[in-house]
PDB file of C-alpha atoms (C1' of nucleotides) in Angstrom:
ATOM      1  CA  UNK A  24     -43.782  -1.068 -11.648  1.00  0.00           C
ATOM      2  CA  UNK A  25     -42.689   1.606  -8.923  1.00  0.00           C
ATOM      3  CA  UNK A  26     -41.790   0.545  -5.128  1.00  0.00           C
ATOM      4  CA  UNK A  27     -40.799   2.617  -2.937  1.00  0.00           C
ATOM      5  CA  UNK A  28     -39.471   2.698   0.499  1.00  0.00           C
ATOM      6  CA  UNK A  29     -39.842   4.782   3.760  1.00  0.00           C
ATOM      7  CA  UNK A  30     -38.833   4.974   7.140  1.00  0.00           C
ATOM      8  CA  UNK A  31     -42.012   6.379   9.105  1.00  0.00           C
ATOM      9  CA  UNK A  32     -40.446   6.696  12.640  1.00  0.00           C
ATOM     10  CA  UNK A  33     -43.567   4.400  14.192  1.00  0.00           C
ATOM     11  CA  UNK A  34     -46.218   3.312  11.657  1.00  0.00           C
ATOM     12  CA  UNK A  35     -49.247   4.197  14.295  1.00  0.00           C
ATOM     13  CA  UNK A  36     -47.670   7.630  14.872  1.00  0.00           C
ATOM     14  CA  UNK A  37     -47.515   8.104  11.265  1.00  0.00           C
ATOM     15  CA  UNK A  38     -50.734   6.011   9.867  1.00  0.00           C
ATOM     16  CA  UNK A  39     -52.415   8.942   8.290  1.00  0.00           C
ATOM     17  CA  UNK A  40     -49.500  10.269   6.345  1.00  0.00           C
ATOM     18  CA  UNK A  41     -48.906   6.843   4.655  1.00  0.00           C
ATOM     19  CA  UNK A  42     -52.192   6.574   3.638  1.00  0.00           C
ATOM     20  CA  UNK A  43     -52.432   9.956   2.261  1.00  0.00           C
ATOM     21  CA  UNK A  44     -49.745   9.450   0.293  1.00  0.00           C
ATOM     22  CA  UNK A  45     -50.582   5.865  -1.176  1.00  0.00           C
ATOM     23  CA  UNK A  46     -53.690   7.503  -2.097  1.00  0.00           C
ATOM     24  CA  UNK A  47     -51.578  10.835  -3.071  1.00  0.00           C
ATOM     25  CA  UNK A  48     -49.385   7.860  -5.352  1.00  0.00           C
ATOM     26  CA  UNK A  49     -52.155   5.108  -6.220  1.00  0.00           C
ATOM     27  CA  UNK A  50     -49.285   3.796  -9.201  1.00  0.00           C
ATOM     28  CA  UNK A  51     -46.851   2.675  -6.384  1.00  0.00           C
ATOM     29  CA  UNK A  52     -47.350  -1.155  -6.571  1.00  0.00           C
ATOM     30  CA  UNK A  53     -44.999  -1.604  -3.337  1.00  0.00           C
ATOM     31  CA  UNK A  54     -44.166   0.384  -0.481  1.00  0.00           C
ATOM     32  CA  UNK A  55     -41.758  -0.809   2.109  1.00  0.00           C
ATOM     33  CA  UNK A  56     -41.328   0.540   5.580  1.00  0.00           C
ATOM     34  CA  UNK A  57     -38.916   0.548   8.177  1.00  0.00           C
ATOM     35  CA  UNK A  58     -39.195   1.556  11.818  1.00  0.00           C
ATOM     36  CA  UNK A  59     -42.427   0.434  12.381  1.00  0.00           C
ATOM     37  CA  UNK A  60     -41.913   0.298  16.266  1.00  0.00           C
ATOM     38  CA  UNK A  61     -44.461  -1.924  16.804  1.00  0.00           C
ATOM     39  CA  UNK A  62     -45.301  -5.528  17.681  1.00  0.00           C
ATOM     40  CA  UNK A  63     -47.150  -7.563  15.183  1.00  0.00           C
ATOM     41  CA  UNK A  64     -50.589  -8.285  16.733  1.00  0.00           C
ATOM     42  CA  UNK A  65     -50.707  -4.384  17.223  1.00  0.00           C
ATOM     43  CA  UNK A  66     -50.156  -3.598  13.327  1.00  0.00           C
ATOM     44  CA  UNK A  67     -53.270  -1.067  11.917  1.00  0.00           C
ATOM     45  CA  UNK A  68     -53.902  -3.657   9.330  1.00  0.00           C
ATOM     46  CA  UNK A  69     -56.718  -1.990   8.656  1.00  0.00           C
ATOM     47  CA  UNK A  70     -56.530   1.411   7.174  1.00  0.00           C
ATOM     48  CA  UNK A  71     -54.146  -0.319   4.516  1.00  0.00           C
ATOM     49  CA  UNK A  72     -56.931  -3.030   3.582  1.00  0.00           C
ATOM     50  CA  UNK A  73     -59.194  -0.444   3.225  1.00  0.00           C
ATOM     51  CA  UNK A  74     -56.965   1.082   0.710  1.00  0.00           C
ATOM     52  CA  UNK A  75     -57.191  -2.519  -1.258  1.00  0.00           C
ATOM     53  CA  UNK A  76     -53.621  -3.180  -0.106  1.00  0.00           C
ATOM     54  CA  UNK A  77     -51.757  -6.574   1.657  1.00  0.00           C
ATOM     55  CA  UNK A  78     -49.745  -5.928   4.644  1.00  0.00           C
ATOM     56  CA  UNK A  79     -46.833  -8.395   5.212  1.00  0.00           C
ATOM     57  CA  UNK A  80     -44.963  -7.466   8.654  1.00  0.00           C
ATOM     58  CA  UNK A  81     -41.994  -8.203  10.505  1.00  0.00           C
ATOM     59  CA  UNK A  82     -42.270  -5.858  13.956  1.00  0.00           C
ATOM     60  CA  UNK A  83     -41.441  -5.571  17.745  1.00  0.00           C
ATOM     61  CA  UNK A  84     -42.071  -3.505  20.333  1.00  0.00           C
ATOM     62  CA  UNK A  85     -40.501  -0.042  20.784  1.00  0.00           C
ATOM     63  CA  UNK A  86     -38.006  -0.377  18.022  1.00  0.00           C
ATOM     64  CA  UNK A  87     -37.226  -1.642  14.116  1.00  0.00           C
ATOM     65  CA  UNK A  88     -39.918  -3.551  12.386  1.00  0.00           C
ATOM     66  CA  UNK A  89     -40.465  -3.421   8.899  1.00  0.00           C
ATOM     67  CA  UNK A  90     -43.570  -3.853   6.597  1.00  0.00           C
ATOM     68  CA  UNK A  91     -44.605  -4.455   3.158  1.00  0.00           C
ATOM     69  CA  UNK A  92     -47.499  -2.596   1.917  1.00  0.00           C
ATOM     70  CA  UNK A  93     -48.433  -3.901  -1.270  1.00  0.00           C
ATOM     71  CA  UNK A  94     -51.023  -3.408  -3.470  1.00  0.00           C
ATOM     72  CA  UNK A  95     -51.632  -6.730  -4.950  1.00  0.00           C
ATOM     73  CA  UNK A  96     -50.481  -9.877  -3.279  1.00  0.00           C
ATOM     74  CA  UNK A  97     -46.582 -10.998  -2.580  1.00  0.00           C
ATOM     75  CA  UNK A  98     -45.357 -14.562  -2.737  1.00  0.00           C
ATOM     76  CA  UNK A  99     -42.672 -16.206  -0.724  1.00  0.00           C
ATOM     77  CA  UNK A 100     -42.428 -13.792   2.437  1.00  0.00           C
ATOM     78  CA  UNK A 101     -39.770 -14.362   4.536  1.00  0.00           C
ATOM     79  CA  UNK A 102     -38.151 -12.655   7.484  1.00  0.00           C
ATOM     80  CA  UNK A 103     -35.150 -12.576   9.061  1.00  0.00           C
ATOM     81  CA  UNK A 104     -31.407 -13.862   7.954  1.00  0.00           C
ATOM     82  CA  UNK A 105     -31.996 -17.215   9.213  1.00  0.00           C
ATOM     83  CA  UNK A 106     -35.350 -17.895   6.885  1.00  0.00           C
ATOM     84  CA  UNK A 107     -32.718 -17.568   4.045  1.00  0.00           C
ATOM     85  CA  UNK A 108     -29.325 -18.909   5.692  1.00  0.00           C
ATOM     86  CA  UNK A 109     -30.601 -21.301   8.007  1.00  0.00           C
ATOM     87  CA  UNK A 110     -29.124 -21.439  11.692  1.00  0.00           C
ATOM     88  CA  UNK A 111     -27.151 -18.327  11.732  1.00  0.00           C
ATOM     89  CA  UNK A 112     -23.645 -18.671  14.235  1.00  0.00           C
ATOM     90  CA  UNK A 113     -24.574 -15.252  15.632  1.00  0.00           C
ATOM     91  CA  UNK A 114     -28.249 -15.245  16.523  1.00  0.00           C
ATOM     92  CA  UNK A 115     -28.070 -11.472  18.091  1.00  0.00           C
ATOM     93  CA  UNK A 116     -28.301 -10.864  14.539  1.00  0.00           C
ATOM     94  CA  UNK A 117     -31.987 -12.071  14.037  1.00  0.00           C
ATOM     95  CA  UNK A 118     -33.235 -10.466  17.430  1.00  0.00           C
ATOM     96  CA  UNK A 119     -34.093  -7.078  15.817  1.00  0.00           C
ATOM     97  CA  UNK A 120     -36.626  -7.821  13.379  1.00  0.00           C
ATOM     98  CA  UNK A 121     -34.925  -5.813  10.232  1.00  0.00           C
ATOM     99  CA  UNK A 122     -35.589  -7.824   7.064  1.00  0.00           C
ATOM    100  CA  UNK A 123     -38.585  -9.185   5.191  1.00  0.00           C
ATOM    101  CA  UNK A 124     -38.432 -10.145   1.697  1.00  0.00           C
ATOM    102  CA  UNK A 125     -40.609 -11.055  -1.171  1.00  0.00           C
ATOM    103  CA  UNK A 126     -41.180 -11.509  -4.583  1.00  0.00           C
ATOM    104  CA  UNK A 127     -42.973  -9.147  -6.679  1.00  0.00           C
ATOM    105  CA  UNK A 128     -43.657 -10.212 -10.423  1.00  0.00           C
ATOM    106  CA  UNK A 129     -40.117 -10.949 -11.181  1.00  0.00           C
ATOM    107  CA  UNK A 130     -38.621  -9.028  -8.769  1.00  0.00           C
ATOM    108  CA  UNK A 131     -37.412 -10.202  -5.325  1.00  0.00           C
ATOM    109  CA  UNK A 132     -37.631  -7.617  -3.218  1.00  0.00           C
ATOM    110  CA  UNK A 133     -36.048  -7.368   0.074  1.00  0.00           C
ATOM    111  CA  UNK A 134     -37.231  -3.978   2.487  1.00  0.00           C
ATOM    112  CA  UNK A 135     -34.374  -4.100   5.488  1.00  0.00           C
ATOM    113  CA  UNK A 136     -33.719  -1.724   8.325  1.00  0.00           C
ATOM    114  CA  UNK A 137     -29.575  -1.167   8.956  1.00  0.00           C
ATOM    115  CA  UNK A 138     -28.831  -0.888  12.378  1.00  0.00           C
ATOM    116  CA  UNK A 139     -27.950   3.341  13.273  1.00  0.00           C
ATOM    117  CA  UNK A 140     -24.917   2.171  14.826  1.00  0.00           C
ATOM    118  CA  UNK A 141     -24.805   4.772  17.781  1.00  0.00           C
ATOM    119  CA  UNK A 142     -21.142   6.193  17.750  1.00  0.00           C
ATOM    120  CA  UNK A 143     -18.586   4.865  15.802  1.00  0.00           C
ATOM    121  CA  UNK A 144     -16.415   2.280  18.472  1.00  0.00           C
ATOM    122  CA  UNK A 145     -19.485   1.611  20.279  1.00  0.00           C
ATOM    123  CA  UNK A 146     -20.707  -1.926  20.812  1.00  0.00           C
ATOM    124  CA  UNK A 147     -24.151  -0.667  18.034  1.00  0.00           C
ATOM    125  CA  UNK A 148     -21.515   0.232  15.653  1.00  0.00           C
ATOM    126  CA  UNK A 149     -20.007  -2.947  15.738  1.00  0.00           C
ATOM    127  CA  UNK A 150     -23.344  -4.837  15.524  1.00  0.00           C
ATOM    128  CA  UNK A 151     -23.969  -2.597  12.986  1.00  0.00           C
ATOM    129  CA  UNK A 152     -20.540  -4.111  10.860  1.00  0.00           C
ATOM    130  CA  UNK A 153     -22.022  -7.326  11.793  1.00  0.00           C
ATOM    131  CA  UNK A 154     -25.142  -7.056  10.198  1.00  0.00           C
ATOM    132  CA  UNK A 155     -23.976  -5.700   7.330  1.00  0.00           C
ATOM    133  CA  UNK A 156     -21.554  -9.005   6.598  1.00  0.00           C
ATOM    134  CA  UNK A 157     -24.235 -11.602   7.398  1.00  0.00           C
ATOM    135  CA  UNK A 158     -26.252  -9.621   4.968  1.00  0.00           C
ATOM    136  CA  UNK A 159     -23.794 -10.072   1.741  1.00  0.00           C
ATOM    137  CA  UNK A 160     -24.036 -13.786   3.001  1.00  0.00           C
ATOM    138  CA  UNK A 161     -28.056 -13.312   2.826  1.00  0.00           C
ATOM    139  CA  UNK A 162     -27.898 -11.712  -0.616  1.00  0.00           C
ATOM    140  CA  UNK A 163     -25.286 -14.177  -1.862  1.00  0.00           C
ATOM    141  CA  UNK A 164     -27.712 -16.757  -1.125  1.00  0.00           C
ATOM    142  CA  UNK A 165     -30.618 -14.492  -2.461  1.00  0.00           C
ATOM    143  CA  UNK A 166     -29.015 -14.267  -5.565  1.00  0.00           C
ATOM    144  CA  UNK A 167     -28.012 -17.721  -6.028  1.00  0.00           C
ATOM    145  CA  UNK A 168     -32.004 -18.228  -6.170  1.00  0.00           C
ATOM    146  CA  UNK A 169     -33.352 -15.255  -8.463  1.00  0.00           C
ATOM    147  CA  UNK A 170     -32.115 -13.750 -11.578  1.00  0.00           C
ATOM    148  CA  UNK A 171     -33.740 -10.009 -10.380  1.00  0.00           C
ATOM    149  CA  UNK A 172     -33.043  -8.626  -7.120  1.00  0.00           C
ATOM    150  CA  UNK A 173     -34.063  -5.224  -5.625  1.00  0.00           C
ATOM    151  CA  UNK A 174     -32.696  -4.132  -2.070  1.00  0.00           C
ATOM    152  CA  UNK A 175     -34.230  -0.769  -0.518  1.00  0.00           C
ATOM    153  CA  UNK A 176     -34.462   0.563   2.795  1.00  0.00           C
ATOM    154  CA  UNK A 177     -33.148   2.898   5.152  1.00  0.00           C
ATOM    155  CA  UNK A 178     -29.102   1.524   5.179  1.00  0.00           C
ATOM    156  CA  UNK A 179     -28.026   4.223   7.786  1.00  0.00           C
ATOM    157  CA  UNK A 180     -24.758   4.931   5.485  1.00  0.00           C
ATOM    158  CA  UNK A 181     -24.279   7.801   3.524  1.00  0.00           C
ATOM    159  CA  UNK A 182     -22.554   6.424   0.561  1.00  0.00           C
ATOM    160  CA  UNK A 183     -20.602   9.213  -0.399  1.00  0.00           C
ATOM    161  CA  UNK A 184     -19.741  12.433   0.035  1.00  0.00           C
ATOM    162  CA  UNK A 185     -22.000  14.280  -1.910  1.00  0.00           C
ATOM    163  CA  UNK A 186     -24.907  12.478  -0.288  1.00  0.00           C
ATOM    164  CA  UNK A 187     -24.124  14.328   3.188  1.00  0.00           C
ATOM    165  CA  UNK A 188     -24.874  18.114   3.606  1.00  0.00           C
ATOM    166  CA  UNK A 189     -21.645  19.151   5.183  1.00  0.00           C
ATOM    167  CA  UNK A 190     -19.111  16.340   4.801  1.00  0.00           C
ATOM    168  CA  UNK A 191     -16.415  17.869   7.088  1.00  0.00           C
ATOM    169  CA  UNK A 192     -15.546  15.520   9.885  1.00  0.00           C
ATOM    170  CA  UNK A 193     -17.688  12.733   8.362  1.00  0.00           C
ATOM    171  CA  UNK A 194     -14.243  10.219   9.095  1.00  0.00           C
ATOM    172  CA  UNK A 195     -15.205   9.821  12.754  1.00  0.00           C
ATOM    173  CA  UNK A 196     -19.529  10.583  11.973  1.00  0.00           C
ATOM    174  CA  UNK A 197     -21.552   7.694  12.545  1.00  0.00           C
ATOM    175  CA  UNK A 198     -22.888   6.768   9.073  1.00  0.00           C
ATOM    176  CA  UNK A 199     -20.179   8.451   7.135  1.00  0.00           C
ATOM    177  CA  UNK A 200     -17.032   6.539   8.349  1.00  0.00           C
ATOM    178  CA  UNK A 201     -14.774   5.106   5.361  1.00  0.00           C
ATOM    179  CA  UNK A 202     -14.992   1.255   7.695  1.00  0.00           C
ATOM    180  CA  UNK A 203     -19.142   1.863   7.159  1.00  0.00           C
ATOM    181  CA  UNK A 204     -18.484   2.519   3.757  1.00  0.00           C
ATOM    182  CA  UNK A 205     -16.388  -0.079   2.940  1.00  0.00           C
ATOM    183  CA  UNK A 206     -18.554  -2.708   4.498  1.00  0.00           C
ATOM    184  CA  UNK A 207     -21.401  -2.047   2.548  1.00  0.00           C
ATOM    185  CA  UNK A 208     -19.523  -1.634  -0.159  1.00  0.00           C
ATOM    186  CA  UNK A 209     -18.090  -5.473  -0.104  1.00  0.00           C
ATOM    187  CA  UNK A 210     -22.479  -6.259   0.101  1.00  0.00           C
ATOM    188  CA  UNK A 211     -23.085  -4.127  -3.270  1.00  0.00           C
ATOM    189  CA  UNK A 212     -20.174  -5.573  -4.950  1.00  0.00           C
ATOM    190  CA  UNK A 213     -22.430  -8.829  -5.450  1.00  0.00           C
ATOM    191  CA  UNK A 214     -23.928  -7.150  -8.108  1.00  0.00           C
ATOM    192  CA  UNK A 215     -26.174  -3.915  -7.034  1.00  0.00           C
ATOM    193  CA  UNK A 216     -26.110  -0.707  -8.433  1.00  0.00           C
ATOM    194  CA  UNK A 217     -27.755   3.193  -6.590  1.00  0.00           C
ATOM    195  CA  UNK A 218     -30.635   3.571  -9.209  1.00  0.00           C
ATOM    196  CA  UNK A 219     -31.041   6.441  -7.932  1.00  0.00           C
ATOM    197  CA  UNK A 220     -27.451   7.749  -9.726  1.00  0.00           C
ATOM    198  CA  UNK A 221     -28.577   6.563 -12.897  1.00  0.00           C
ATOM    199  CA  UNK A 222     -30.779   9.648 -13.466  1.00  0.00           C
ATOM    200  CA  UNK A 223     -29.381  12.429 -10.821  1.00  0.00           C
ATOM    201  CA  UNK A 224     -25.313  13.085 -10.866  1.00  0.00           C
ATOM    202  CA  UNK A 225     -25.664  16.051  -8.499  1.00  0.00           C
ATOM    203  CA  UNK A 226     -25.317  16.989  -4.634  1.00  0.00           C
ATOM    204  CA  UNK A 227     -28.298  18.041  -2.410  1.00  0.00           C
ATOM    205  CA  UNK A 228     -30.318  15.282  -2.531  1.00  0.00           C
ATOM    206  CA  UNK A 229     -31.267  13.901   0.690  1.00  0.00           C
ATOM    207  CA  UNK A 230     -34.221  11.527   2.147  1.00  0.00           C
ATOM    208  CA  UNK A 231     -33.229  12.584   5.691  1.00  0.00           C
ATOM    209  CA  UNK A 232     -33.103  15.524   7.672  1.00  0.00           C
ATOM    210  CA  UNK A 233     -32.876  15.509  11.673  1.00  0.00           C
ATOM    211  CA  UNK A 234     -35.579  17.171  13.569  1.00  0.00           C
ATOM    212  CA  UNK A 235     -33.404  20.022  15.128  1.00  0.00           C
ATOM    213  CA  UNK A 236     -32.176  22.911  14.455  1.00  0.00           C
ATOM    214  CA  UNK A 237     -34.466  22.956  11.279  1.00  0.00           C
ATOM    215  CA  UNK A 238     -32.770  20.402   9.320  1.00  0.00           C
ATOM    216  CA  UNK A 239     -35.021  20.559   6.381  1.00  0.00           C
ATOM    217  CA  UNK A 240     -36.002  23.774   6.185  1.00  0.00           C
ATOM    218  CA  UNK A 241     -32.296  24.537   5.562  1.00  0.00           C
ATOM    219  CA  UNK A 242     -31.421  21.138   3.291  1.00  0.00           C
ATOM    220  CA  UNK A 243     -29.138  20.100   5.715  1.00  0.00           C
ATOM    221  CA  UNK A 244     -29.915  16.461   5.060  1.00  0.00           C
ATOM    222  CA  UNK A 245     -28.047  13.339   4.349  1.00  0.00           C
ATOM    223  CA  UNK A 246     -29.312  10.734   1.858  1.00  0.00           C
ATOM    224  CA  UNK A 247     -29.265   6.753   3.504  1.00  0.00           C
ATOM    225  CA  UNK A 248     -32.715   5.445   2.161  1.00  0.00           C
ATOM    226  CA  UNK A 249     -31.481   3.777  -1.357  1.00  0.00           C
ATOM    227  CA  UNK A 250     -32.608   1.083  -3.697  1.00  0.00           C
ATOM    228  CA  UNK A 251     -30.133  -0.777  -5.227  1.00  0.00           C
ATOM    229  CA  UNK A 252     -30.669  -3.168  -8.039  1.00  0.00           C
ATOM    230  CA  UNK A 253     -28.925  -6.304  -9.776  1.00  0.00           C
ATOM    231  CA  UNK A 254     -27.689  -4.983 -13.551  1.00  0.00           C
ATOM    232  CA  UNK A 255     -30.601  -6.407 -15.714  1.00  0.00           C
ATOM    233  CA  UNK A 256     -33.612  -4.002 -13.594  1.00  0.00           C
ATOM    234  CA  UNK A 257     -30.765  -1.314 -13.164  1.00  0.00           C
ATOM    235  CA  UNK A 258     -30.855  -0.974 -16.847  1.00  0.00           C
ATOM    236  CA  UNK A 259     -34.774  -1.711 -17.098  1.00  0.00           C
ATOM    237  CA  UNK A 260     -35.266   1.290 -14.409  1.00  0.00           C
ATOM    238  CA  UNK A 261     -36.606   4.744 -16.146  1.00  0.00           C
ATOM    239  CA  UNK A 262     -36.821   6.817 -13.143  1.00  0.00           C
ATOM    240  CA  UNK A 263     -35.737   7.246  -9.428  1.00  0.00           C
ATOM    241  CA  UNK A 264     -37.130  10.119  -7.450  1.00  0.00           C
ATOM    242  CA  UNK A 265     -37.032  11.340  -3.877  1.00  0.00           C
ATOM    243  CA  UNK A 266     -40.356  13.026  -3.033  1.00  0.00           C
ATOM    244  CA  UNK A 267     -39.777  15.476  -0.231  1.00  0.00           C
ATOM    245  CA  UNK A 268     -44.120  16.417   0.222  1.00  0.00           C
ATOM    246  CA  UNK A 269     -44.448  14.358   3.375  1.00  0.00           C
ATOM    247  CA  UNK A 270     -41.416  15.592   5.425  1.00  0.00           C
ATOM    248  CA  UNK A 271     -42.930  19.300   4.644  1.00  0.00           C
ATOM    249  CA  UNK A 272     -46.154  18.059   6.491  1.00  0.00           C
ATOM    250  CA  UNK A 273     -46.634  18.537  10.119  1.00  0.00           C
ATOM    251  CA  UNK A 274     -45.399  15.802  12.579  1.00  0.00           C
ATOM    252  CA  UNK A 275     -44.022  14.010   9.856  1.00  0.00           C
ATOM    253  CA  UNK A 276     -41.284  11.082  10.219  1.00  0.00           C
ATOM    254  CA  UNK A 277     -37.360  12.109   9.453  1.00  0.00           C
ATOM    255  CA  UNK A 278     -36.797  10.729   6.175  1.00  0.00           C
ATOM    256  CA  UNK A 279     -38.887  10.706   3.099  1.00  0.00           C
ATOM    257  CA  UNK A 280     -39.997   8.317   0.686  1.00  0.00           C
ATOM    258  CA  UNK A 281     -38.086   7.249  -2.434  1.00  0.00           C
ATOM    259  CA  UNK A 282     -39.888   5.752  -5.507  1.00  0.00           C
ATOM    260  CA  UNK A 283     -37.870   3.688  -8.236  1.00  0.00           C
ATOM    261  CA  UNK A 284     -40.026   3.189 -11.605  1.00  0.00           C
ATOM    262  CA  UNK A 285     -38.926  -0.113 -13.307  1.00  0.00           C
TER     263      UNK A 285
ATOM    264  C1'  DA B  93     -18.290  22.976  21.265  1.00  0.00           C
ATOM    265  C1'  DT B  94     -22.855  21.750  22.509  1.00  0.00           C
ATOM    266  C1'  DG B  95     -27.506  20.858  22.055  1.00  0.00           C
ATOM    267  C1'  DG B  96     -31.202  20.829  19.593  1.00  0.00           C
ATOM    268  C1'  DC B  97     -36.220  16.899  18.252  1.00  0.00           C
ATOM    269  C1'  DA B  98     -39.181  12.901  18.258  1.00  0.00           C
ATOM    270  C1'  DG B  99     -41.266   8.055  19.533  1.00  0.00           C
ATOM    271  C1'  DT B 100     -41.872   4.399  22.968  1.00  0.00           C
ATOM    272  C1'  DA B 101     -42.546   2.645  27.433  1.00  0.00           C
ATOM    273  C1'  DC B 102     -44.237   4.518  31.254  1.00  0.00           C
ATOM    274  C1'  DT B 103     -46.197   7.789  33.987  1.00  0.00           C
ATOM    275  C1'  DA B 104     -40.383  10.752  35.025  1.00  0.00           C
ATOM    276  C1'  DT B 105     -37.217   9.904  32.705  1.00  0.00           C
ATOM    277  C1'  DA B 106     -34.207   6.589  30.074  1.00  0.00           C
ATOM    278  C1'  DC B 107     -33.287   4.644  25.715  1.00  0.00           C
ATOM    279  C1'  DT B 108     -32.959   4.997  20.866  1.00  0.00           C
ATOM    280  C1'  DG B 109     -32.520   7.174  16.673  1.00  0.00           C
ATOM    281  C1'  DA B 110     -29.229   9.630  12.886  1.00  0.00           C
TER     282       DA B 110
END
DNA sequence: ATGGCAGTACTATACTGA
């Protein structure tokens, strides 16, 4: 089975790339999405059912939203921290539609959208620490429930050093601070493993590049989209690949997909 | 050191992203 996920930067903006490309990769079962930017009776359902797919979606206006394209049918869809947890103390936490999660064959699968975070002291940066804890409660409680679990997404956190371009300075860098590291760190400890360092030890991969100063053309990228994966479908994995084609396209979105094959 | 690019809502420019 291969999913992969991809931040599109608005999923109307960006509906004729992502349906190239499923067509491009017809033996991706699941392809998740982030930044959507767009509220849910406004989703183009349609050019994905016309590809034979199910759309599950979890969007608002202007900003977030996150989607699960899939190309046979999901079971138990839910959205949101509180679908999982229950009533949540901080509800600011469930306002930005960020997480949807299903199961897929074995798999649960859960497609989530980390807050950027802004500027490290600001009051996004400390939603963004927020977030991150409620979510090793979420995945505590996901994995209390399912033996296989599979997070992906665009996490907004560089996870090292090697996964930045130019690392100098990255202490006080939004997405690169040792405080975002750590946090997410305490989430993966539950169990989850970057798949994606099973079969590639070396610098220069990326699955974002900004739009100035031509980011991409020069590789100056930093790699946040990741899939992470509980020990038993870490091991099952056999390849995890960033495919750069799209962001070479014209008007594409920021960040590129990545495909895990499990 | 700074700004640079892009999408949305709106209809000029602010907000957000990363």
């Amino acid at each position: 089975m291969k999913i992969a996920t991809w931040n599109v930067n608005s999923v109307r903006t960006r509906i004729t790339h992502v349906c190239e490309w499923l067509q491009t990769n017809p033996d991706v079962d699941l392809l998740c999405l982030q930044e959507t930017k767009v509220i849910d009776s406004d989703f183009p359902h349609a050019p994905f059912l016309e590809l034979g797919c199910q759309t599950y979606i979890y969007g608002q206006k202007s900003y977030n939203g996150v989607a699960l394209i899939s190309r046979s049918p999901l079971e138990n869809i839910q959205t949101g921290f509180s679908a999982i947890l229950g009533e949540i103390a901080d509800p600011s936490l469930d306002e930005q539609k960020r997480l949807i999660t299903a199961k897929l064959g074995d798999v649960q699968v859960v497609n989530m959208y980390v807050p950027n975070g802004s500027e490290v002291g600001s009051e996004k940066y400390e939603y963004k620490l927020r977030w991150l804890k409620l979510l090793r409660e979420y995945l505590q409680a996901l994995l209390a429930q399912n033996a296989h679990v599979l997070i992906c997404g665009d996490f907004n956190v560089a996870i090292a050093d090697i996964d930045i371009y130019d690392p100098k300075g990255r202490e006080n860098k939004v997405m690169a601070t040792d405080i975002e590291r750590e946090t997410l760190d305490t989430v993966l400890s539950l169990g989850f493993k970057d798949v994606f360092r099973k079969f590639e030890k070396d610098g220069g991969y990326y699955s974002w590049w900004d739009y100035r100063s031509g980011g991409f053309a020069r590789n100056r990228g930093w790699r946040i989209d990741y899939h992470f994966l509980t020990e038993a479908l870490y091991d099952r994995a056999t390849a995890c690949a960033i495919d750069v084609e799209p962001r070479k396209q014209t008007q594409p979105s920021d960040h590129t997909p990545v495909i895990v094959t499990i």
